[in-house]
Amino acid sequence: MTPVRFLARAMLSSIFVASGARNFTHPERLVPAAKPITDRMTPLLQRAHPRIPTDTATLIRANAAVQVGAGLMLATGRFTRPAALVLAGTLVPVTLAGHPFWRQEDPAQRHNHQTHFLKNVGLFGGLLLAAADTQGKPGLRWRAGHRIDHSRRSVSRAVRTARREARIAALSAATARRLPG
């Protein structure tokens, strides 16, 4: 991994590790803001599995734990692409619950929440770039397409060779019939 990639991933993941650790240990400060979002998710979670906890504080802790784990994976270069996607997924409910600037009446509060909302949108974009980064190596899509093209060329070569061999065999047979023997 290049030093720039290492540094960029560590910097990008730092907010998730730091805030995730803080939110895991003190989820109660986020409960009032998160409750409207978690209340909407409760029926989906109960349909998925009835034993999944649905109380807001537990969901905040779960999201925080995922952020710490995925943030550490991104920072250390382990499973970076899936970790970046997971972090992007955890950012969506955090942004919607924590920064609903459209609901703010006070212009100063609206501006503050809008700034944080846009900061999270920027983080989301950075995470998408990290998820798409193949570290200079060909991605799966390219490798699959390359393999398909290679196979097509191999089949075309085999067909040409078989046709040529068939023509040579036919000419040899025709020549053998003409020769006195």
PDB file of C-alpha atoms in Angstrom:
ATOM      1  CA  MET A   1       0.000   0.000   0.000  1.00  0.00           C
ATOM      2  CA  THR A   2       1.370   3.413  -0.898  1.00  0.00           C
ATOM      3  CA  PRO A   3       1.983   5.903   1.901  1.00  0.00           C
ATOM      4  CA  VAL A   4      -0.650   8.247   0.475  1.00  0.00           C
ATOM      5  CA  ARG A   5      -3.323   5.530   0.500  1.00  0.00           C
ATOM      6  CA  PHE A   6      -2.358   4.493   4.021  1.00  0.00           C
ATOM      7  CA  LEU A   7      -2.477   8.056   5.308  1.00  0.00           C
ATOM      8  CA  ALA A   8      -5.722   8.893   3.500  1.00  0.00           C
ATOM      9  CA  ARG A   9      -7.466   5.783   4.832  1.00  0.00           C
ATOM     10  CA  ALA A  10      -6.265   6.448   8.367  1.00  0.00           C
ATOM     11  CA  MET A  11      -7.482  10.045   8.160  1.00  0.00           C
ATOM     12  CA  LEU A  12     -10.839   9.042   6.696  1.00  0.00           C
ATOM     13  CA  SER A  13     -11.432   6.349   9.281  1.00  0.00           C
ATOM     14  CA  SER A  14     -10.372   8.444  12.289  1.00  0.00           C
ATOM     15  CA  ILE A  15     -13.757  10.142  12.688  1.00  0.00           C
ATOM     16  CA  PHE A  16     -15.533   6.792  12.686  1.00  0.00           C
ATOM     17  CA  VAL A  17     -13.218   5.209  15.253  1.00  0.00           C
ATOM     18  CA  ALA A  18     -13.280   8.241  17.578  1.00  0.00           C
ATOM     19  CA  SER A  19     -17.007   8.989  17.399  1.00  0.00           C
ATOM     20  CA  GLY A  20     -17.885   5.295  17.378  1.00  0.00           C
ATOM     21  CA  ALA A  21     -15.964   4.721  20.612  1.00  0.00           C
ATOM     22  CA  ARG A  22     -17.599   7.774  22.207  1.00  0.00           C
ATOM     23  CA  ASN A  23     -21.087   6.761  21.061  1.00  0.00           C
ATOM     24  CA  PHE A  24     -20.595   3.185  22.239  1.00  0.00           C
ATOM     25  CA  THR A  25     -19.735   4.266  25.764  1.00  0.00           C
ATOM     26  CA  HIS A  26     -22.316   7.092  25.984  1.00  0.00           C
ATOM     27  CA  PRO A  27     -25.282   6.342  23.684  1.00  0.00           C
ATOM     28  CA  GLU A  28     -27.819   8.115  25.921  1.00  0.00           C
ATOM     29  CA  ARG A  29     -26.921  11.570  24.589  1.00  0.00           C
ATOM     30  CA  LEU A  30     -27.953  10.487  21.071  1.00  0.00           C
ATOM     31  CA  VAL A  31     -31.204   8.700  21.968  1.00  0.00           C
ATOM     32  CA  PRO A  32     -33.560  11.704  21.522  1.00  0.00           C
ATOM     33  CA  ALA A  33     -32.227  12.478  18.023  1.00  0.00           C
ATOM     34  CA  ALA A  34     -32.013   8.823  16.948  1.00  0.00           C
ATOM     35  CA  LYS A  35     -35.415   7.713  18.263  1.00  0.00           C
ATOM     36  CA  PRO A  36     -37.465   8.858  15.219  1.00  0.00           C
ATOM     37  CA  ILE A  37     -35.158   6.892  12.894  1.00  0.00           C
ATOM     38  CA  THR A  38     -34.978   3.775  15.082  1.00  0.00           C
ATOM     39  CA  ASP A  39     -38.756   3.784  15.540  1.00  0.00           C
ATOM     40  CA  ARG A  40     -39.124   3.545  11.749  1.00  0.00           C
ATOM     41  CA  MET A  41     -36.571   0.723  11.599  1.00  0.00           C
ATOM     42  CA  THR A  42     -38.121  -1.342  14.423  1.00  0.00           C
ATOM     43  CA  PRO A  43     -40.756  -3.112  12.264  1.00  0.00           C
ATOM     44  CA  LEU A  44     -38.120  -4.013   9.666  1.00  0.00           C
ATOM     45  CA  LEU A  45     -35.784  -5.386  12.308  1.00  0.00           C
ATOM     46  CA  GLN A  46     -38.544  -7.423  13.963  1.00  0.00           C
ATOM     47  CA  ARG A  47     -39.541  -8.881  10.602  1.00  0.00           C
ATOM     48  CA  ALA A  48     -35.922  -9.795   9.896  1.00  0.00           C
ATOM     49  CA  HIS A  49     -35.567 -11.612  13.211  1.00  0.00           C
ATOM     50  CA  PRO A  50     -37.738 -11.221  16.323  1.00  0.00           C
ATOM     51  CA  ARG A  51     -34.777 -11.495  18.705  1.00  0.00           C
ATOM     52  CA  ILE A  52     -32.899  -8.500  17.286  1.00  0.00           C
ATOM     53  CA  PRO A  53     -32.924  -5.765  19.922  1.00  0.00           C
ATOM     54  CA  THR A  54     -34.853  -2.684  18.865  1.00  0.00           C
ATOM     55  CA  ASP A  55     -34.316  -0.224  21.700  1.00  0.00           C
ATOM     56  CA  THR A  56     -32.629   2.960  20.549  1.00  0.00           C
ATOM     57  CA  ALA A  57     -29.608   2.846  22.888  1.00  0.00           C
ATOM     58  CA  THR A  58     -28.723  -0.698  21.799  1.00  0.00           C
ATOM     59  CA  LEU A  59     -29.017   0.220  18.113  1.00  0.00           C
ATOM     60  CA  ILE A  60     -26.773   3.236  18.700  1.00  0.00           C
ATOM     61  CA  ARG A  61     -24.214   0.970  20.388  1.00  0.00           C
ATOM     62  CA  ALA A  62     -24.414  -1.557  17.557  1.00  0.00           C
ATOM     63  CA  ASN A  63     -23.881   1.161  14.947  1.00  0.00           C
ATOM     64  CA  ALA A  64     -20.985   2.549  16.994  1.00  0.00           C
ATOM     65  CA  ALA A  65     -19.349  -0.878  17.333  1.00  0.00           C
ATOM     66  CA  VAL A  66     -19.614  -1.417  13.585  1.00  0.00           C
ATOM     67  CA  GLN A  67     -18.071   2.001  12.979  1.00  0.00           C
ATOM     68  CA  VAL A  68     -15.133   1.264  15.277  1.00  0.00           C
ATOM     69  CA  GLY A  69     -14.526  -2.173  13.732  1.00  0.00           C
ATOM     70  CA  ALA A  70     -14.878  -1.087  10.112  1.00  0.00           C
ATOM     71  CA  GLY A  71     -12.901   2.090  10.805  1.00  0.00           C
ATOM     72  CA  LEU A  72     -10.014   0.079  12.207  1.00  0.00           C
ATOM     73  CA  MET A  73     -10.124  -2.289   9.223  1.00  0.00           C
ATOM     74  CA  LEU A  74     -10.047   0.655   6.818  1.00  0.00           C
ATOM     75  CA  ALA A  75      -7.212   2.336   8.724  1.00  0.00           C
ATOM     76  CA  THR A  76      -5.054  -0.796   8.837  1.00  0.00           C
ATOM     77  CA  GLY A  77      -5.665  -1.793   5.215  1.00  0.00           C
ATOM     78  CA  ARG A  78      -7.630  -4.970   5.999  1.00  0.00           C
ATOM     79  CA  PHE A  79     -10.691  -5.605   3.825  1.00  0.00           C
ATOM     80  CA  THR A  80     -10.672  -1.931   2.930  1.00  0.00           C
ATOM     81  CA  ARG A  81     -13.302  -2.004   0.209  1.00  0.00           C
ATOM     82  CA  PRO A  82     -15.972  -3.833   2.251  1.00  0.00           C
ATOM     83  CA  ALA A  83     -15.078  -1.760   5.324  1.00  0.00           C
ATOM     84  CA  ALA A  84     -15.590   1.462   3.373  1.00  0.00           C
ATOM     85  CA  LEU A  85     -19.002   0.266   2.160  1.00  0.00           C
ATOM     86  CA  VAL A  86     -20.028  -0.700   5.688  1.00  0.00           C
ATOM     87  CA  LEU A  87     -18.958   2.696   7.008  1.00  0.00           C
ATOM     88  CA  ALA A  88     -20.936   4.402   4.246  1.00  0.00           C
ATOM     89  CA  GLY A  89     -23.980   2.380   5.293  1.00  0.00           C
ATOM     90  CA  THR A  90     -23.603   3.388   8.946  1.00  0.00           C
ATOM     91  CA  LEU A  91     -23.300   7.029   7.949  1.00  0.00           C
ATOM     92  CA  VAL A  92     -26.780   7.220   6.415  1.00  0.00           C
ATOM     93  CA  PRO A  93     -28.877   6.829   9.596  1.00  0.00           C
ATOM     94  CA  VAL A  94     -26.385   8.924  11.582  1.00  0.00           C
ATOM     95  CA  THR A  95     -26.690  11.782   9.110  1.00  0.00           C
ATOM     96  CA  LEU A  96     -30.478  11.610   8.854  1.00  0.00           C
ATOM     97  CA  ALA A  97     -30.976  11.419  12.621  1.00  0.00           C
ATOM     98  CA  GLY A  98     -28.240  13.795  13.701  1.00  0.00           C
ATOM     99  CA  HIS A  99     -28.443  16.608  11.185  1.00  0.00           C
ATOM    100  CA  PRO A 100     -32.010  17.206   9.924  1.00  0.00           C
ATOM    101  CA  PHE A 101     -31.334  20.823   8.960  1.00  0.00           C
ATOM    102  CA  TRP A 102     -34.662  21.021   7.121  1.00  0.00           C
ATOM    103  CA  ARG A 103     -36.502  20.812  10.469  1.00  0.00           C
ATOM    104  CA  GLN A 104     -34.608  23.659  12.143  1.00  0.00           C
ATOM    105  CA  GLU A 105     -36.391  26.979  12.634  1.00  0.00           C
ATOM    106  CA  ASP A 106     -33.418  28.938  13.976  1.00  0.00           C
ATOM    107  CA  PRO A 107     -31.185  30.095  11.076  1.00  0.00           C
ATOM    108  CA  ALA A 108     -27.985  29.524  13.069  1.00  0.00           C
ATOM    109  CA  GLN A 109     -29.040  25.962  13.992  1.00  0.00           C
ATOM    110  CA  ARG A 110     -30.146  25.330  10.415  1.00  0.00           C
ATOM    111  CA  HIS A 111     -26.760  26.481   9.098  1.00  0.00           C
ATOM    112  CA  ASN A 112     -24.869  24.388  11.693  1.00  0.00           C
ATOM    113  CA  HIS A 113     -26.843  21.215  10.892  1.00  0.00           C
ATOM    114  CA  GLN A 114     -26.580  21.855   7.155  1.00  0.00           C
ATOM    115  CA  THR A 115     -22.788  22.163   7.467  1.00  0.00           C
ATOM    116  CA  HIS A 116     -22.560  18.864   9.349  1.00  0.00           C
ATOM    117  CA  PHE A 117     -24.982  17.216   6.912  1.00  0.00           C
ATOM    118  CA  LEU A 118     -22.806  18.274   3.966  1.00  0.00           C
ATOM    119  CA  LYS A 119     -19.646  17.189   5.823  1.00  0.00           C
ATOM    120  CA  ASN A 120     -21.189  13.719   6.147  1.00  0.00           C
ATOM    121  CA  VAL A 121     -22.123  13.754   2.455  1.00  0.00           C
ATOM    122  CA  GLY A 122     -18.448  14.498   1.735  1.00  0.00           C
ATOM    123  CA  LEU A 123     -17.367  11.638   4.006  1.00  0.00           C
ATOM    124  CA  PHE A 124     -19.835   9.385   2.156  1.00  0.00           C
ATOM    125  CA  GLY A 125     -18.188  10.358  -1.139  1.00  0.00           C
ATOM    126  CA  GLY A 126     -14.738   9.629   0.265  1.00  0.00           C
ATOM    127  CA  LEU A 127     -15.919   6.238   1.462  1.00  0.00           C
ATOM    128  CA  LEU A 128     -17.324   5.446  -1.980  1.00  0.00           C
ATOM    129  CA  LEU A 129     -13.938   6.314  -3.492  1.00  0.00           C
ATOM    130  CA  ALA A 130     -12.216   4.093  -0.932  1.00  0.00           C
ATOM    131  CA  ALA A 131     -14.655   1.290  -1.769  1.00  0.00           C
ATOM    132  CA  ALA A 132     -13.856   1.622  -5.466  1.00  0.00           C
ATOM    133  CA  ASP A 133     -10.060   1.822  -4.964  1.00  0.00           C
ATOM    134  CA  THR A 134      -8.311  -1.298  -6.193  1.00  0.00           C
ATOM    135  CA  GLN A 135      -4.854  -0.072  -5.084  1.00  0.00           C
ATOM    136  CA  GLY A 136      -3.663   0.103  -8.677  1.00  0.00           C
ATOM    137  CA  LYS A 137      -4.531  -3.529  -9.338  1.00  0.00           C
ATOM    138  CA  PRO A 138      -7.155  -4.554 -11.868  1.00  0.00           C
ATOM    139  CA  GLY A 139     -10.628  -4.778 -10.383  1.00  0.00           C
ATOM    140  CA  LEU A 140     -12.907  -7.775 -10.580  1.00  0.00           C
ATOM    141  CA  ARG A 141     -14.900  -6.274 -13.464  1.00  0.00           C
ATOM    142  CA  TRP A 142     -11.784  -5.691 -15.544  1.00  0.00           C
ATOM    143  CA  ARG A 143     -10.381  -9.138 -14.755  1.00  0.00           C
ATOM    144  CA  ALA A 144     -13.660 -10.839 -15.711  1.00  0.00           C
ATOM    145  CA  GLY A 145     -13.892  -8.879 -18.965  1.00  0.00           C
ATOM    146  CA  HIS A 146     -10.243  -9.564 -19.734  1.00  0.00           C
ATOM    147  CA  ARG A 147     -10.729 -13.291 -19.078  1.00  0.00           C
ATOM    148  CA  ILE A 148     -13.796 -13.361 -21.352  1.00  0.00           C
ATOM    149  CA  ASP A 149     -11.902 -11.562 -24.155  1.00  0.00           C
ATOM    150  CA  HIS A 150      -8.961 -13.940 -23.728  1.00  0.00           C
ATOM    151  CA  SER A 151     -11.324 -16.927 -23.952  1.00  0.00           C
ATOM    152  CA  ARG A 152     -12.981 -15.534 -27.089  1.00  0.00           C
ATOM    153  CA  ARG A 153      -9.607 -15.065 -28.774  1.00  0.00           C
ATOM    154  CA  SER A 154      -8.565 -18.593 -27.786  1.00  0.00           C
ATOM    155  CA  VAL A 155     -11.763 -20.067 -29.242  1.00  0.00           C
ATOM    156  CA  SER A 156     -11.340 -18.050 -32.465  1.00  0.00           C
ATOM    157  CA  ARG A 157      -7.751 -19.271 -32.780  1.00  0.00           C
ATOM    158  CA  ALA A 158      -8.830 -22.870 -32.183  1.00  0.00           C
ATOM    159  CA  VAL A 159     -11.571 -22.564 -34.831  1.00  0.00           C
ATOM    160  CA  ARG A 160      -9.115 -21.093 -37.372  1.00  0.00           C
ATOM    161  CA  THR A 161      -6.587 -23.834 -36.610  1.00  0.00           C
ATOM    162  CA  ALA A 162      -9.242 -26.548 -36.936  1.00  0.00           C
ATOM    163  CA  ARG A 163     -10.425 -25.130 -40.284  1.00  0.00           C
ATOM    164  CA  ARG A 164      -6.856 -24.897 -41.560  1.00  0.00           C
ATOM    165  CA  GLU A 165      -6.147 -28.483 -40.468  1.00  0.00           C
ATOM    166  CA  ALA A 166      -9.371 -29.640 -42.112  1.00  0.00           C
ATOM    167  CA  ARG A 167      -8.388 -27.911 -45.385  1.00  0.00           C
ATOM    168  CA  ILE A 168      -4.915 -29.461 -45.260  1.00  0.00           C
ATOM    169  CA  ALA A 169      -6.417 -32.891 -44.585  1.00  0.00           C
ATOM    170  CA  ALA A 170      -8.879 -32.454 -47.461  1.00  0.00           C
ATOM    171  CA  LEU A 171      -6.111 -31.375 -49.831  1.00  0.00           C
ATOM    172  CA  SER A 172      -3.943 -34.299 -48.712  1.00  0.00           C
ATOM    173  CA  ALA A 173      -6.799 -36.728 -49.299  1.00  0.00           C
ATOM    174  CA  ALA A 174      -7.531 -35.253 -52.731  1.00  0.00           C
ATOM    175  CA  THR A 175      -3.856 -35.408 -53.652  1.00  0.00           C
ATOM    176  CA  ALA A 176      -3.603 -39.014 -52.450  1.00  0.00           C
ATOM    177  CA  ARG A 177      -6.562 -40.011 -54.647  1.00  0.00           C
ATOM    178  CA  ARG A 178      -4.966 -38.458 -57.740  1.00  0.00           C
ATOM    179  CA  LEU A 179      -1.616 -40.114 -57.332  1.00  0.00           C
ATOM    180  CA  PRO A 180      -1.177 -43.463 -59.024  1.00  0.00           C
ATOM    181  CA  GLY A 181      -0.686 -46.017 -56.551  1.00  0.00           C
TER     182      GLY A 181
END
